[in-house]
Every structure is written in structure tokens, then in C-alpha cells.
Amino acid sequence: CVDGLHWLRQRWPTLRHGHVLHGVPRAALCDAAAVAPSHARGQARSRPHDVVVAGSIDTADAVARRRETIPESLRPAADEMVELLLARPDLGFEQALDACLGPRGVMTGLWATAAGLFRYVTCAVNRRRRTALVGALRGLDVLVHGPECWREFCTGTIRYGGEVPYDGVSAAFARGRVLLAWGPTQFTHSFSERLLLGMGAGCACASDDRLLVRRHFAPSVSPHAPAGAGRLPPPDPARDAVALFDAGEPAHARAVVEHLLRDDNLRTALAQRGRAEVEARHLWVHRVPALINLAADAVAMLAR
């Protein structure tokens, strides 16, 4: 992960690091020949849900308890960080830390202070952002997988599908035409295996706009172009493997998902390209050489 790398040396001064992307097992890949037929109109039995979503959130009580662990004098700044990150998902935690605590004269480079705030701010942003995104999909056939506390948000056309063991995630995703593939809230630039599992399952993936997602899966959008819903073009079916949405604008996520559901050709093209991309570059077998090299480098350092 490329987020917050500068903290590694603060916490572990002699640590060396290497960057290795997430990967998924080959077993996570669906049948390539079945992808296009499963997205054809009249094939609801193959993919019975418009949208599948999966991810964790904390309960409201858990978020409140984490807030109480922060010194009372810092709670207003912590709440300000939450609002800033909700509105600006392109900002990293450290940027919000500087912007909201720095003007109050708080030293933001201290591990203990940052760690305490991180535990509250991240879970608060995570709960509010994810529930808002799911709420924006009301009216579509949406299946949500995750902890029991999701149930209160699953009403009407939004249904709660329970928790799914890791080895069942690919099959769960394969029941949806579109996967709302949000990334890990604790990171700003990196993506998790959720996106890879959705692509491998033959979903048309709508991913929140992230630097590494642009770099690896949406080449039509320059990594250097500004973020924001109004600046994100529709996916290029000849080049992109995912569609991008602005996580700070739930209505934009809804618009992107609806676009994919309406356009059978675009949805199918993204699903096929996404699965092929995972098979070609993002299986664990592609990561093993890098992991072996890192281990060999570490052993060589110890021997010197």
C-alpha cells in the first residue's frame, strides 16, 4: 500500500518496505466464456441482482465509544476531520490531520496522537460514507453483504444478504451485474482485493476514484487529472476495466451504476476486460516473485 508510508519509519525506525499490490487466487475467476451471456438481457437467473455491495461498518455505538477515547479538547477537531474527509475523499488522513489540528496548535507528527484520532475518524467516515452510498441506490435491486449492523439500512429494494466467508465472496459477487467496489476507507490511494474479486467474478465494477485504480484499471483517466464527479469521464470500453465514481457524491455513484445497468454493451465490455485483466496481471501467482525477492533481500541484509 502506498498510503502513509512515512509512518513506517516513525514506528519502526529500521524497517525496510516493499510495495506489492493485492492479488486473488485463480479460483476466484469465473468462466470467461460465461461472462457475456450472463450480462445479456433476459438472463436474470445468472445475475439476479442489479448491484452487489460488500464491506464492513461499525455500529453507531462503536463509533461513539471510539470518539470518547479522544481527549475532549481534540474532539471538535476530530469531528471536523470526519466532515472534511467525507466531502473530500481524495484527501489523505494526514492532510486532514494537518488542516484540522495544525491551526489549533496541535503537533500532528506524533504517533500516539495520530493513532488515537485515526481509530475514531476512520470508522466514523467509513460508516457514514458507505451507508450514504448504499442509500443512494434505493430503487435498484441491491444486495448488501456484511455485519449484522447493515440490516437497519437494508429496506425496500435494498436487501441484507448476511456475512459471507472470504472463500465465498467471488460466488456472492457473481450474482450481481454491477459491483459497487468501494476501496478501504483507511487508505486514500490504494485498492483492496474487493475490486479484484469483483472483476474476477465477471461483474461490471464501479470503483471509487483512486490513484492506483486509475493507474491500473482506468487508463483513459490520467492519474494527474483533478478528482471530482464533474471531472470524471464515462469509462472507455476499449481501454478501461472499471467505471469510476466520486465517493464524496453518492448521487454520482448512483448515476454511474445506472449508466452501467442501462448500457448492456458497456457493462459487458467492462466485465470481460476486468476479468481478463485480473487473470493476466493480478493473481497471487503474479505476486509471488516480488514477495520472494523481498524476503531474499531481507535475508541478505541480515547476513551482511
PDB file of C-alpha atoms in Angstrom:
ATOM      1  CA  CYS A   1       0.000   0.000   0.000  1.00  0.00           C
ATOM      2  CA  VAL A   2       1.337   3.449  -0.858  1.00  0.00           C
ATOM      3  CA  ASP A   3      -0.652   5.351   1.771  1.00  0.00           C
ATOM      4  CA  GLY A   4       1.099   6.691   4.862  1.00  0.00           C
ATOM      5  CA  LEU A   5       4.468   5.097   4.126  1.00  0.00           C
ATOM      6  CA  HIS A   6       6.280   7.838   6.049  1.00  0.00           C
ATOM      7  CA  TRP A   7       4.742   6.492   9.280  1.00  0.00           C
ATOM      8  CA  LEU A   8       6.611   3.194   8.940  1.00  0.00           C
ATOM      9  CA  ARG A   9       9.976   4.696   9.886  1.00  0.00           C
ATOM     10  CA  GLN A  10       8.418   6.580  12.797  1.00  0.00           C
ATOM     11  CA  ARG A  11       7.007   3.386  14.232  1.00  0.00           C
ATOM     12  CA  TRP A  12       9.799   1.003  13.194  1.00  0.00           C
ATOM     13  CA  PRO A  13      12.971   3.061  12.528  1.00  0.00           C
ATOM     14  CA  THR A  14      14.999   0.277  10.884  1.00  0.00           C
ATOM     15  CA  LEU A  15      12.201  -1.208   8.770  1.00  0.00           C
ATOM     16  CA  ARG A  16      12.587  -1.606   5.008  1.00  0.00           C
ATOM     17  CA  HIS A  17       9.456  -1.910   2.926  1.00  0.00           C
ATOM     18  CA  GLY A  18       8.350  -3.097  -0.464  1.00  0.00           C
ATOM     19  CA  HIS A  19       5.220  -2.292  -2.444  1.00  0.00           C
ATOM     20  CA  VAL A  20       3.168  -5.297  -3.573  1.00  0.00           C
ATOM     21  CA  LEU A  21      -0.354  -4.948  -4.933  1.00  0.00           C
ATOM     22  CA  HIS A  22      -3.203  -7.125  -3.722  1.00  0.00           C
ATOM     23  CA  GLY A  23      -3.843 -10.367  -5.528  1.00  0.00           C
ATOM     24  CA  VAL A  24      -6.525 -13.049  -5.693  1.00  0.00           C
ATOM     25  CA  PRO A  25      -6.369 -16.821  -6.250  1.00  0.00           C
ATOM     26  CA  ARG A  26      -7.088 -18.317  -9.648  1.00  0.00           C
ATOM     27  CA  ALA A  27     -10.137 -19.968  -8.088  1.00  0.00           C
ATOM     28  CA  ALA A  28     -11.698 -16.504  -7.838  1.00  0.00           C
ATOM     29  CA  LEU A  29     -12.034 -16.312 -11.633  1.00  0.00           C
ATOM     30  CA  CYS A  30     -15.377 -17.112 -13.180  1.00  0.00           C
ATOM     31  CA  ASP A  31     -15.711 -18.930 -16.516  1.00  0.00           C
ATOM     32  CA  ALA A  32     -14.569 -16.401 -19.133  1.00  0.00           C
ATOM     33  CA  ALA A  33     -16.970 -17.762 -21.742  1.00  0.00           C
ATOM     34  CA  ALA A  34     -19.933 -17.254 -19.411  1.00  0.00           C
ATOM     35  CA  VAL A  35     -19.368 -13.541 -18.747  1.00  0.00           C
ATOM     36  CA  ALA A  36     -21.098 -12.112 -21.828  1.00  0.00           C
ATOM     37  CA  PRO A  37     -24.129 -14.463 -21.699  1.00  0.00           C
ATOM     38  CA  SER A  38     -24.608 -13.703 -18.003  1.00  0.00           C
ATOM     39  CA  HIS A  39     -24.990  -9.989 -18.777  1.00  0.00           C
ATOM     40  CA  ALA A  40     -27.408 -10.466 -21.663  1.00  0.00           C
ATOM     41  CA  ARG A  41     -30.955  -9.241 -21.223  1.00  0.00           C
ATOM     42  CA  GLY A  42     -33.322 -11.967 -20.090  1.00  0.00           C
ATOM     43  CA  GLN A  43     -30.587 -13.748 -18.114  1.00  0.00           C
ATOM     44  CA  ALA A  44     -31.642 -12.556 -14.669  1.00  0.00           C
ATOM     45  CA  ARG A  45     -31.225 -16.083 -13.348  1.00  0.00           C
ATOM     46  CA  SER A  46     -27.470 -15.860 -13.951  1.00  0.00           C
ATOM     47  CA  ARG A  47     -27.067 -12.492 -12.206  1.00  0.00           C
ATOM     48  CA  PRO A  48     -30.295 -11.870 -10.276  1.00  0.00           C
ATOM     49  CA  HIS A  49     -29.269  -8.584  -8.639  1.00  0.00           C
ATOM     50  CA  ASP A  50     -28.647  -5.176 -10.177  1.00  0.00           C
ATOM     51  CA  VAL A  51     -25.957  -4.349  -7.649  1.00  0.00           C
ATOM     52  CA  VAL A  52     -23.967  -6.259  -5.060  1.00  0.00           C
ATOM     53  CA  VAL A  53     -22.158  -4.498  -2.228  1.00  0.00           C
ATOM     54  CA  ALA A  54     -19.918  -5.951   0.459  1.00  0.00           C
ATOM     55  CA  GLY A  55     -17.975  -4.371   3.283  1.00  0.00           C
ATOM     56  CA  SER A  56     -17.753  -3.725   6.977  1.00  0.00           C
ATOM     57  CA  ILE A  57     -19.152  -0.858   9.024  1.00  0.00           C
ATOM     58  CA  ASP A  58     -19.124  -0.224  12.772  1.00  0.00           C
ATOM     59  CA  THR A  59     -22.252   0.269  14.835  1.00  0.00           C
ATOM     60  CA  ALA A  60     -23.173   3.801  15.860  1.00  0.00           C
ATOM     61  CA  ASP A  61     -22.355   2.871  19.480  1.00  0.00           C
ATOM     62  CA  ALA A  62     -18.902   1.614  18.498  1.00  0.00           C
ATOM     63  CA  VAL A  63     -18.165   4.868  16.671  1.00  0.00           C
ATOM     64  CA  ALA A  64     -19.317   6.871  19.707  1.00  0.00           C
ATOM     65  CA  ARG A  65     -17.124   4.803  22.042  1.00  0.00           C
ATOM     66  CA  ARG A  66     -14.066   5.457  19.876  1.00  0.00           C
ATOM     67  CA  ARG A  67     -14.813   9.170  19.933  1.00  0.00           C
ATOM     68  CA  GLU A  68     -14.845   9.077  23.734  1.00  0.00           C
ATOM     69  CA  THR A  69     -11.278   7.750  23.791  1.00  0.00           C
ATOM     70  CA  ILE A  70     -10.055  11.033  22.272  1.00  0.00           C
ATOM     71  CA  PRO A  71      -9.189  13.845  24.698  1.00  0.00           C
ATOM     72  CA  GLU A  72     -12.194  16.137  24.965  1.00  0.00           C
ATOM     73  CA  SER A  73     -10.209  19.137  23.739  1.00  0.00           C
ATOM     74  CA  LEU A  74      -9.460  17.335  20.443  1.00  0.00           C
ATOM     75  CA  ARG A  75     -12.964  16.042  19.711  1.00  0.00           C
ATOM     76  CA  PRO A  76     -14.133  19.119  17.744  1.00  0.00           C
ATOM     77  CA  ALA A  77     -11.043  18.844  15.534  1.00  0.00           C
ATOM     78  CA  ALA A  78     -11.647  15.108  15.088  1.00  0.00           C
ATOM     79  CA  ASP A  79     -15.250  15.775  14.049  1.00  0.00           C
ATOM     80  CA  GLU A  80     -14.016  18.409  11.610  1.00  0.00           C
ATOM     81  CA  MET A  81     -11.663  15.810  10.117  1.00  0.00           C
ATOM     82  CA  VAL A  82     -14.598  13.467   9.582  1.00  0.00           C
ATOM     83  CA  GLU A  83     -16.587  16.115   7.702  1.00  0.00           C
ATOM     84  CA  LEU A  84     -13.579  17.119   5.606  1.00  0.00           C
ATOM     85  CA  LEU A  85     -12.771  13.555   4.560  1.00  0.00           C
ATOM     86  CA  LEU A  86     -16.413  12.811   3.763  1.00  0.00           C
ATOM     87  CA  ALA A  87     -16.527  15.801   1.437  1.00  0.00           C
ATOM     88  CA  ARG A  88     -13.039  15.251   0.004  1.00  0.00           C
ATOM     89  CA  PRO A  89     -12.277  11.528  -0.378  1.00  0.00           C
ATOM     90  CA  ASP A  90      -9.169  12.429  -2.381  1.00  0.00           C
ATOM     91  CA  LEU A  91      -7.543  13.840   0.767  1.00  0.00           C
ATOM     92  CA  GLY A  92      -5.440  11.551   2.918  1.00  0.00           C
ATOM     93  CA  PHE A  93      -5.811  11.195   6.671  1.00  0.00           C
ATOM     94  CA  GLU A  94      -2.565  13.070   7.267  1.00  0.00           C
ATOM     95  CA  GLN A  95      -3.712  16.034   5.198  1.00  0.00           C
ATOM     96  CA  ALA A  96      -6.916  16.271   7.217  1.00  0.00           C
ATOM     97  CA  LEU A  97      -4.865  15.930  10.393  1.00  0.00           C
ATOM     98  CA  ASP A  98      -2.716  18.916   9.454  1.00  0.00           C
ATOM     99  CA  ALA A  99      -5.638  21.006   8.207  1.00  0.00           C
ATOM    100  CA  CYS A 100      -7.849  20.486  11.256  1.00  0.00           C
ATOM    101  CA  LEU A 101      -5.389  20.131  14.152  1.00  0.00           C
ATOM    102  CA  GLY A 102      -2.496  22.263  12.957  1.00  0.00           C
ATOM    103  CA  PRO A 103      -4.386  25.568  13.287  1.00  0.00           C
ATOM    104  CA  ARG A 104      -5.221  24.607  16.868  1.00  0.00           C
ATOM    105  CA  GLY A 105      -1.531  24.352  17.720  1.00  0.00           C
ATOM    106  CA  VAL A 106      -1.532  20.550  17.981  1.00  0.00           C
ATOM    107  CA  MET A 107       1.623  18.675  16.937  1.00  0.00           C
ATOM    108  CA  THR A 108       0.393  16.377  14.206  1.00  0.00           C
ATOM    109  CA  GLY A 109       3.549  14.327  13.703  1.00  0.00           C
ATOM    110  CA  LEU A 110       3.230  12.367  16.943  1.00  0.00           C
ATOM    111  CA  TRP A 111       2.391   8.690  16.533  1.00  0.00           C
ATOM    112  CA  ALA A 112       0.196   8.396  19.633  1.00  0.00           C
ATOM    113  CA  THR A 113      -1.919  11.420  18.721  1.00  0.00           C
ATOM    114  CA  ALA A 114      -2.345  10.357  15.106  1.00  0.00           C
ATOM    115  CA  ALA A 115      -3.134   6.740  16.017  1.00  0.00           C
ATOM    116  CA  GLY A 116      -5.815   7.738  18.510  1.00  0.00           C
ATOM    117  CA  LEU A 117      -7.518  10.037  16.046  1.00  0.00           C
ATOM    118  CA  PHE A 118      -7.187   7.525  13.219  1.00  0.00           C
ATOM    119  CA  ARG A 119      -9.177   4.893  15.103  1.00  0.00           C
ATOM    120  CA  TYR A 120     -12.163   7.224  15.505  1.00  0.00           C
ATOM    121  CA  VAL A 121     -12.021   9.259  12.323  1.00  0.00           C
ATOM    122  CA  THR A 122     -11.656   6.254  10.010  1.00  0.00           C
ATOM    123  CA  CYS A 123     -14.553   4.264  11.442  1.00  0.00           C
ATOM    124  CA  ALA A 124     -16.802   7.359  11.522  1.00  0.00           C
ATOM    125  CA  VAL A 125     -16.049   8.202   7.883  1.00  0.00           C
ATOM    126  CA  ASN A 126     -16.409   4.552   6.891  1.00  0.00           C
ATOM    127  CA  ARG A 127     -19.885   4.162   8.390  1.00  0.00           C
ATOM    128  CA  ARG A 128     -21.277   7.419   7.040  1.00  0.00           C
ATOM    129  CA  ARG A 129     -19.747   7.134   3.564  1.00  0.00           C
ATOM    130  CA  ARG A 130     -20.757   3.533   2.940  1.00  0.00           C
ATOM    131  CA  THR A 131     -24.293   3.853   4.277  1.00  0.00           C
ATOM    132  CA  ALA A 132     -24.802   7.012   2.186  1.00  0.00           C
ATOM    133  CA  LEU A 133     -23.590   5.238  -0.961  1.00  0.00           C
ATOM    134  CA  VAL A 134     -25.901   2.293  -0.377  1.00  0.00           C
ATOM    135  CA  GLY A 135     -28.807   4.618   0.440  1.00  0.00           C
ATOM    136  CA  ALA A 136     -28.301   6.402  -2.875  1.00  0.00           C
ATOM    137  CA  LEU A 137     -29.032   3.116  -4.680  1.00  0.00           C
ATOM    138  CA  ARG A 138     -32.556   2.801  -3.289  1.00  0.00           C
ATOM    139  CA  GLY A 139     -34.967   1.750  -6.032  1.00  0.00           C
ATOM    140  CA  LEU A 140     -32.441  -0.601  -7.599  1.00  0.00           C
ATOM    141  CA  ASP A 141     -32.223  -4.281  -6.670  1.00  0.00           C
ATOM    142  CA  VAL A 142     -29.282  -4.151  -4.246  1.00  0.00           C
ATOM    143  CA  LEU A 143     -27.861  -6.981  -2.134  1.00  0.00           C
ATOM    144  CA  VAL A 144     -25.607  -5.982   0.781  1.00  0.00           C
ATOM    145  CA  HIS A 145     -23.188  -8.384   2.457  1.00  0.00           C
ATOM    146  CA  GLY A 146     -21.512  -7.514   5.726  1.00  0.00           C
ATOM    147  CA  PRO A 147     -22.012  -7.455   9.501  1.00  0.00           C
ATOM    148  CA  GLU A 148     -25.438  -7.524  11.129  1.00  0.00           C
ATOM    149  CA  CYS A 149     -25.434  -3.744  11.715  1.00  0.00           C
ATOM    150  CA  TRP A 150     -26.079  -3.307   7.971  1.00  0.00           C
ATOM    151  CA  ARG A 151     -29.595  -4.666   8.438  1.00  0.00           C
ATOM    152  CA  GLU A 152     -31.119  -1.357   9.592  1.00  0.00           C
ATOM    153  CA  PHE A 153     -30.099   0.259   6.277  1.00  0.00           C
ATOM    154  CA  CYS A 154     -31.470  -2.574   4.137  1.00  0.00           C
ATOM    155  CA  THR A 155     -35.096  -1.679   3.462  1.00  0.00           C
ATOM    156  CA  GLY A 156     -37.268  -1.588   0.369  1.00  0.00           C
ATOM    157  CA  THR A 157     -35.275  -2.683  -2.680  1.00  0.00           C
ATOM    158  CA  ILE A 158     -32.072  -2.899  -0.632  1.00  0.00           C
ATOM    159  CA  ARG A 159     -31.755  -6.336   0.915  1.00  0.00           C
ATOM    160  CA  TYR A 160     -29.381  -7.682   3.538  1.00  0.00           C
ATOM    161  CA  GLY A 161     -27.544 -10.818   2.439  1.00  0.00           C
ATOM    162  CA  GLY A 162     -25.651 -11.566   5.643  1.00  0.00           C
ATOM    163  CA  GLU A 163     -21.954 -12.093   6.106  1.00  0.00           C
ATOM    164  CA  VAL A 164     -20.043 -14.138   3.562  1.00  0.00           C
ATOM    165  CA  PRO A 165     -16.862 -16.115   4.326  1.00  0.00           C
ATOM    166  CA  TYR A 166     -13.866 -14.997   2.318  1.00  0.00           C
ATOM    167  CA  ASP A 167     -13.871 -18.070   0.101  1.00  0.00           C
ATOM    168  CA  GLY A 168     -17.500 -17.374  -0.794  1.00  0.00           C
ATOM    169  CA  VAL A 169     -17.068 -13.746  -1.824  1.00  0.00           C
ATOM    170  CA  SER A 170     -16.434 -14.450  -5.503  1.00  0.00           C
ATOM    171  CA  ALA A 171     -19.633 -16.501  -5.792  1.00  0.00           C
ATOM    172  CA  ALA A 172     -21.594 -13.801  -3.961  1.00  0.00           C
ATOM    173  CA  PHE A 173     -20.302 -11.113  -6.296  1.00  0.00           C
ATOM    174  CA  ALA A 174     -21.103 -13.224  -9.354  1.00  0.00           C
ATOM    175  CA  ARG A 175     -24.809 -12.842  -8.520  1.00  0.00           C
ATOM    176  CA  GLY A 176     -24.694  -9.144  -9.372  1.00  0.00           C
ATOM    177  CA  ARG A 177     -24.476  -7.335 -12.689  1.00  0.00           C
ATOM    178  CA  VAL A 178     -22.666  -4.399 -11.092  1.00  0.00           C
ATOM    179  CA  LEU A 179     -20.381  -4.396  -8.062  1.00  0.00           C
ATOM    180  CA  LEU A 180     -20.107  -1.174  -6.075  1.00  0.00           C
ATOM    181  CA  ALA A 181     -16.418  -1.758  -5.382  1.00  0.00           C
ATOM    182  CA  TRP A 182     -15.538   0.862  -2.814  1.00  0.00           C
ATOM    183  CA  GLY A 183     -11.978   0.797  -1.508  1.00  0.00           C
ATOM    184  CA  PRO A 184     -10.696   0.635   2.072  1.00  0.00           C
ATOM    185  CA  THR A 185     -11.614   3.841   3.906  1.00  0.00           C
ATOM    186  CA  GLN A 186      -8.385   3.818   5.908  1.00  0.00           C
ATOM    187  CA  PHE A 187      -6.446   4.382   2.674  1.00  0.00           C
ATOM    188  CA  THR A 188      -6.899   7.040   0.015  1.00  0.00           C
ATOM    189  CA  HIS A 189      -4.812   5.897  -2.943  1.00  0.00           C
ATOM    190  CA  SER A 190      -4.698   2.084  -2.702  1.00  0.00           C
ATOM    191  CA  PHE A 191      -7.335  -0.505  -3.562  1.00  0.00           C
ATOM    192  CA  SER A 192      -8.217  -3.769  -1.838  1.00  0.00           C
ATOM    193  CA  GLU A 193      -8.862  -7.242  -3.207  1.00  0.00           C
ATOM    194  CA  ARG A 194     -12.614  -6.449  -3.196  1.00  0.00           C
ATOM    195  CA  LEU A 195     -12.166  -4.803  -6.575  1.00  0.00           C
ATOM    196  CA  LEU A 196     -10.110  -7.711  -7.931  1.00  0.00           C
ATOM    197  CA  LEU A 197     -12.638 -10.274  -6.689  1.00  0.00           C
ATOM    198  CA  GLY A 198     -15.465  -8.383  -8.372  1.00  0.00           C
ATOM    199  CA  MET A 199     -13.597  -8.151 -11.658  1.00  0.00           C
ATOM    200  CA  GLY A 200     -12.679 -11.816 -11.458  1.00  0.00           C
ATOM    201  CA  ALA A 201     -16.334 -12.691 -10.810  1.00  0.00           C
ATOM    202  CA  GLY A 202     -17.343 -11.056 -14.092  1.00  0.00           C
ATOM    203  CA  CYS A 203     -19.069  -8.032 -12.580  1.00  0.00           C
ATOM    204  CA  ALA A 204     -19.001  -4.621 -14.169  1.00  0.00           C
ATOM    205  CA  CYS A 205     -17.208  -2.814 -11.353  1.00  0.00           C
ATOM    206  CA  ALA A 206     -17.918   0.745 -10.278  1.00  0.00           C
ATOM    207  CA  SER A 207     -14.900   1.753  -8.189  1.00  0.00           C
ATOM    208  CA  ASP A 208     -14.377   4.857  -6.128  1.00  0.00           C
ATOM    209  CA  ASP A 209     -11.856   7.147  -7.794  1.00  0.00           C
ATOM    210  CA  ARG A 210      -8.368   6.338  -6.504  1.00  0.00           C
ATOM    211  CA  LEU A 211      -4.877   6.953  -7.815  1.00  0.00           C
ATOM    212  CA  LEU A 212      -3.904   3.292  -8.112  1.00  0.00           C
ATOM    213  CA  VAL A 213      -7.267   2.337  -9.594  1.00  0.00           C
ATOM    214  CA  ARG A 214      -6.748   4.944 -12.314  1.00  0.00           C
ATOM    215  CA  ARG A 215      -3.202   3.756 -12.851  1.00  0.00           C
ATOM    216  CA  HIS A 216      -4.013   0.057 -13.216  1.00  0.00           C
ATOM    217  CA  PHE A 217      -7.632  -0.167 -14.360  1.00  0.00           C
ATOM    218  CA  ALA A 218      -8.812   3.140 -15.856  1.00  0.00           C
ATOM    219  CA  PRO A 219      -6.088   4.290 -18.265  1.00  0.00           C
ATOM    220  CA  SER A 220      -8.469   6.683 -20.030  1.00  0.00           C
ATOM    221  CA  VAL A 221      -8.386   8.873 -16.891  1.00  0.00           C
ATOM    222  CA  SER A 222      -4.990  10.471 -16.298  1.00  0.00           C
ATOM    223  CA  PRO A 223      -3.533   9.822 -12.816  1.00  0.00           C
ATOM    224  CA  HIS A 224      -2.653  13.528 -12.807  1.00  0.00           C
ATOM    225  CA  ALA A 225      -6.146  14.832 -13.615  1.00  0.00           C
ATOM    226  CA  PRO A 226      -8.082  16.501 -10.756  1.00  0.00           C
ATOM    227  CA  ALA A 227     -10.586  14.436  -8.805  1.00  0.00           C
ATOM    228  CA  GLY A 228     -14.291  15.181  -8.511  1.00  0.00           C
ATOM    229  CA  ALA A 229     -17.538  13.922 -10.018  1.00  0.00           C
ATOM    230  CA  GLY A 230     -17.648  16.645 -12.660  1.00  0.00           C
ATOM    231  CA  ARG A 231     -14.158  15.753 -13.860  1.00  0.00           C
ATOM    232  CA  LEU A 232     -14.658  12.011 -14.281  1.00  0.00           C
ATOM    233  CA  PRO A 233     -15.466  10.960 -17.849  1.00  0.00           C
ATOM    234  CA  PRO A 234     -17.548   7.841 -18.559  1.00  0.00           C
ATOM    235  CA  PRO A 235     -15.468   4.680 -18.938  1.00  0.00           C
ATOM    236  CA  ASP A 236     -13.904   3.906 -22.300  1.00  0.00           C
ATOM    237  CA  PRO A 237     -14.980   0.330 -23.118  1.00  0.00           C
ATOM    238  CA  ALA A 238     -11.955  -0.092 -25.378  1.00  0.00           C
ATOM    239  CA  ARG A 239      -9.438   0.780 -22.647  1.00  0.00           C
ATOM    240  CA  ASP A 240     -10.898   0.711 -19.130  1.00  0.00           C
ATOM    241  CA  ALA A 241     -11.659  -2.250 -16.881  1.00  0.00           C
ATOM    242  CA  VAL A 242     -13.747  -0.281 -14.343  1.00  0.00           C
ATOM    243  CA  ALA A 243     -16.018   2.750 -14.114  1.00  0.00           C
ATOM    244  CA  LEU A 244     -15.087   5.445 -11.583  1.00  0.00           C
ATOM    245  CA  PHE A 245     -17.324   7.342  -9.191  1.00  0.00           C
ATOM    246  CA  ASP A 246     -16.714  10.111  -6.670  1.00  0.00           C
ATOM    247  CA  ALA A 247     -17.164   8.609  -3.192  1.00  0.00           C
ATOM    248  CA  GLY A 248     -17.969  12.067  -1.818  1.00  0.00           C
ATOM    249  CA  GLU A 249     -21.030  12.329  -4.073  1.00  0.00           C
ATOM    250  CA  PRO A 250     -23.446   9.418  -3.528  1.00  0.00           C
ATOM    251  CA  ALA A 251     -25.650  10.734  -6.331  1.00  0.00           C
ATOM    252  CA  HIS A 252     -22.722  10.371  -8.714  1.00  0.00           C
ATOM    253  CA  ALA A 253     -22.255   6.746  -7.665  1.00  0.00           C
ATOM    254  CA  ARG A 254     -25.952   6.184  -8.415  1.00  0.00           C
ATOM    255  CA  ALA A 255     -25.587   7.782 -11.853  1.00  0.00           C
ATOM    256  CA  VAL A 256     -22.561   5.634 -12.721  1.00  0.00           C
ATOM    257  CA  VAL A 257     -24.324   2.439 -11.616  1.00  0.00           C
ATOM    258  CA  GLU A 258     -27.469   3.318 -13.569  1.00  0.00           C
ATOM    259  CA  HIS A 259     -25.372   4.015 -16.664  1.00  0.00           C
ATOM    260  CA  LEU A 260     -23.849   0.546 -16.426  1.00  0.00           C
ATOM    261  CA  LEU A 261     -27.224  -1.104 -15.905  1.00  0.00           C
ATOM    262  CA  ARG A 262     -28.754   0.664 -18.906  1.00  0.00           C
ATOM    263  CA  ASP A 263     -25.887   0.059 -21.320  1.00  0.00           C
ATOM    264  CA  ASP A 264     -25.597  -3.695 -21.865  1.00  0.00           C
ATOM    265  CA  ASN A 265     -22.664  -3.352 -24.250  1.00  0.00           C
ATOM    266  CA  LEU A 266     -20.629  -1.156 -21.905  1.00  0.00           C
ATOM    267  CA  ARG A 267     -21.411  -3.342 -18.889  1.00  0.00           C
ATOM    268  CA  THR A 268     -20.391  -6.483 -20.725  1.00  0.00           C
ATOM    269  CA  ALA A 269     -17.218  -4.900 -22.102  1.00  0.00           C
ATOM    270  CA  LEU A 270     -16.092  -3.780 -18.633  1.00  0.00           C
ATOM    271  CA  ALA A 271     -16.909  -7.174 -17.142  1.00  0.00           C
ATOM    272  CA  GLN A 272     -14.930  -9.025 -19.807  1.00  0.00           C
ATOM    273  CA  ARG A 273     -11.973  -6.647 -19.688  1.00  0.00           C
ATOM    274  CA  GLY A 274     -11.922  -6.700 -15.895  1.00  0.00           C
ATOM    275  CA  ARG A 275     -11.843 -10.482 -15.673  1.00  0.00           C
ATOM    276  CA  ALA A 276      -9.127 -10.682 -18.342  1.00  0.00           C
ATOM    277  CA  GLU A 277      -7.058  -8.038 -16.535  1.00  0.00           C
ATOM    278  CA  VAL A 278      -7.162  -9.966 -13.260  1.00  0.00           C
ATOM    279  CA  GLU A 279      -6.205 -13.212 -14.953  1.00  0.00           C
ATOM    280  CA  ALA A 280      -3.321 -11.568 -16.806  1.00  0.00           C
ATOM    281  CA  ARG A 281      -1.803  -9.461 -14.024  1.00  0.00           C
ATOM    282  CA  HIS A 282      -3.440  -9.695 -10.601  1.00  0.00           C
ATOM    283  CA  LEU A 283      -3.446 -13.304  -9.411  1.00  0.00           C
ATOM    284  CA  TRP A 284      -1.310 -14.299  -6.439  1.00  0.00           C
ATOM    285  CA  VAL A 285       0.954 -16.182  -8.832  1.00  0.00           C
ATOM    286  CA  HIS A 286       1.919 -12.770 -10.242  1.00  0.00           C
ATOM    287  CA  ARG A 287       2.838 -11.518  -6.753  1.00  0.00           C
ATOM    288  CA  VAL A 288       4.968 -14.447  -5.608  1.00  0.00           C
ATOM    289  CA  PRO A 289       8.201 -13.359  -7.389  1.00  0.00           C
ATOM    290  CA  ALA A 290       8.031  -9.935  -5.741  1.00  0.00           C
ATOM    291  CA  LEU A 291       7.410 -11.471  -2.318  1.00  0.00           C
ATOM    292  CA  ILE A 292      10.316 -13.887  -2.778  1.00  0.00           C
ATOM    293  CA  ASN A 293      12.620 -11.049  -3.821  1.00  0.00           C
ATOM    294  CA  LEU A 294      11.652  -9.015  -0.758  1.00  0.00           C
ATOM    295  CA  ALA A 295      12.332 -11.977   1.515  1.00  0.00           C
ATOM    296  CA  ALA A 296      15.659 -12.675  -0.175  1.00  0.00           C
ATOM    297  CA  ASP A 297      16.666  -9.025   0.193  1.00  0.00           C
ATOM    298  CA  ALA A 298      15.798  -9.079   3.892  1.00  0.00           C
ATOM    299  CA  VAL A 299      17.819 -12.266   4.482  1.00  0.00           C
ATOM    300  CA  ALA A 300      20.780 -10.792   2.592  1.00  0.00           C
ATOM    301  CA  MET A 301      20.668  -7.689   4.798  1.00  0.00           C
ATOM    302  CA  LEU A 302      20.798  -9.828   7.936  1.00  0.00           C
ATOM    303  CA  ALA A 303      23.786 -11.704   6.578  1.00  0.00           C
ATOM    304  CA  ARG A 304      25.790  -8.526   5.998  1.00  0.00           C
TER     305      ARG A 304
END
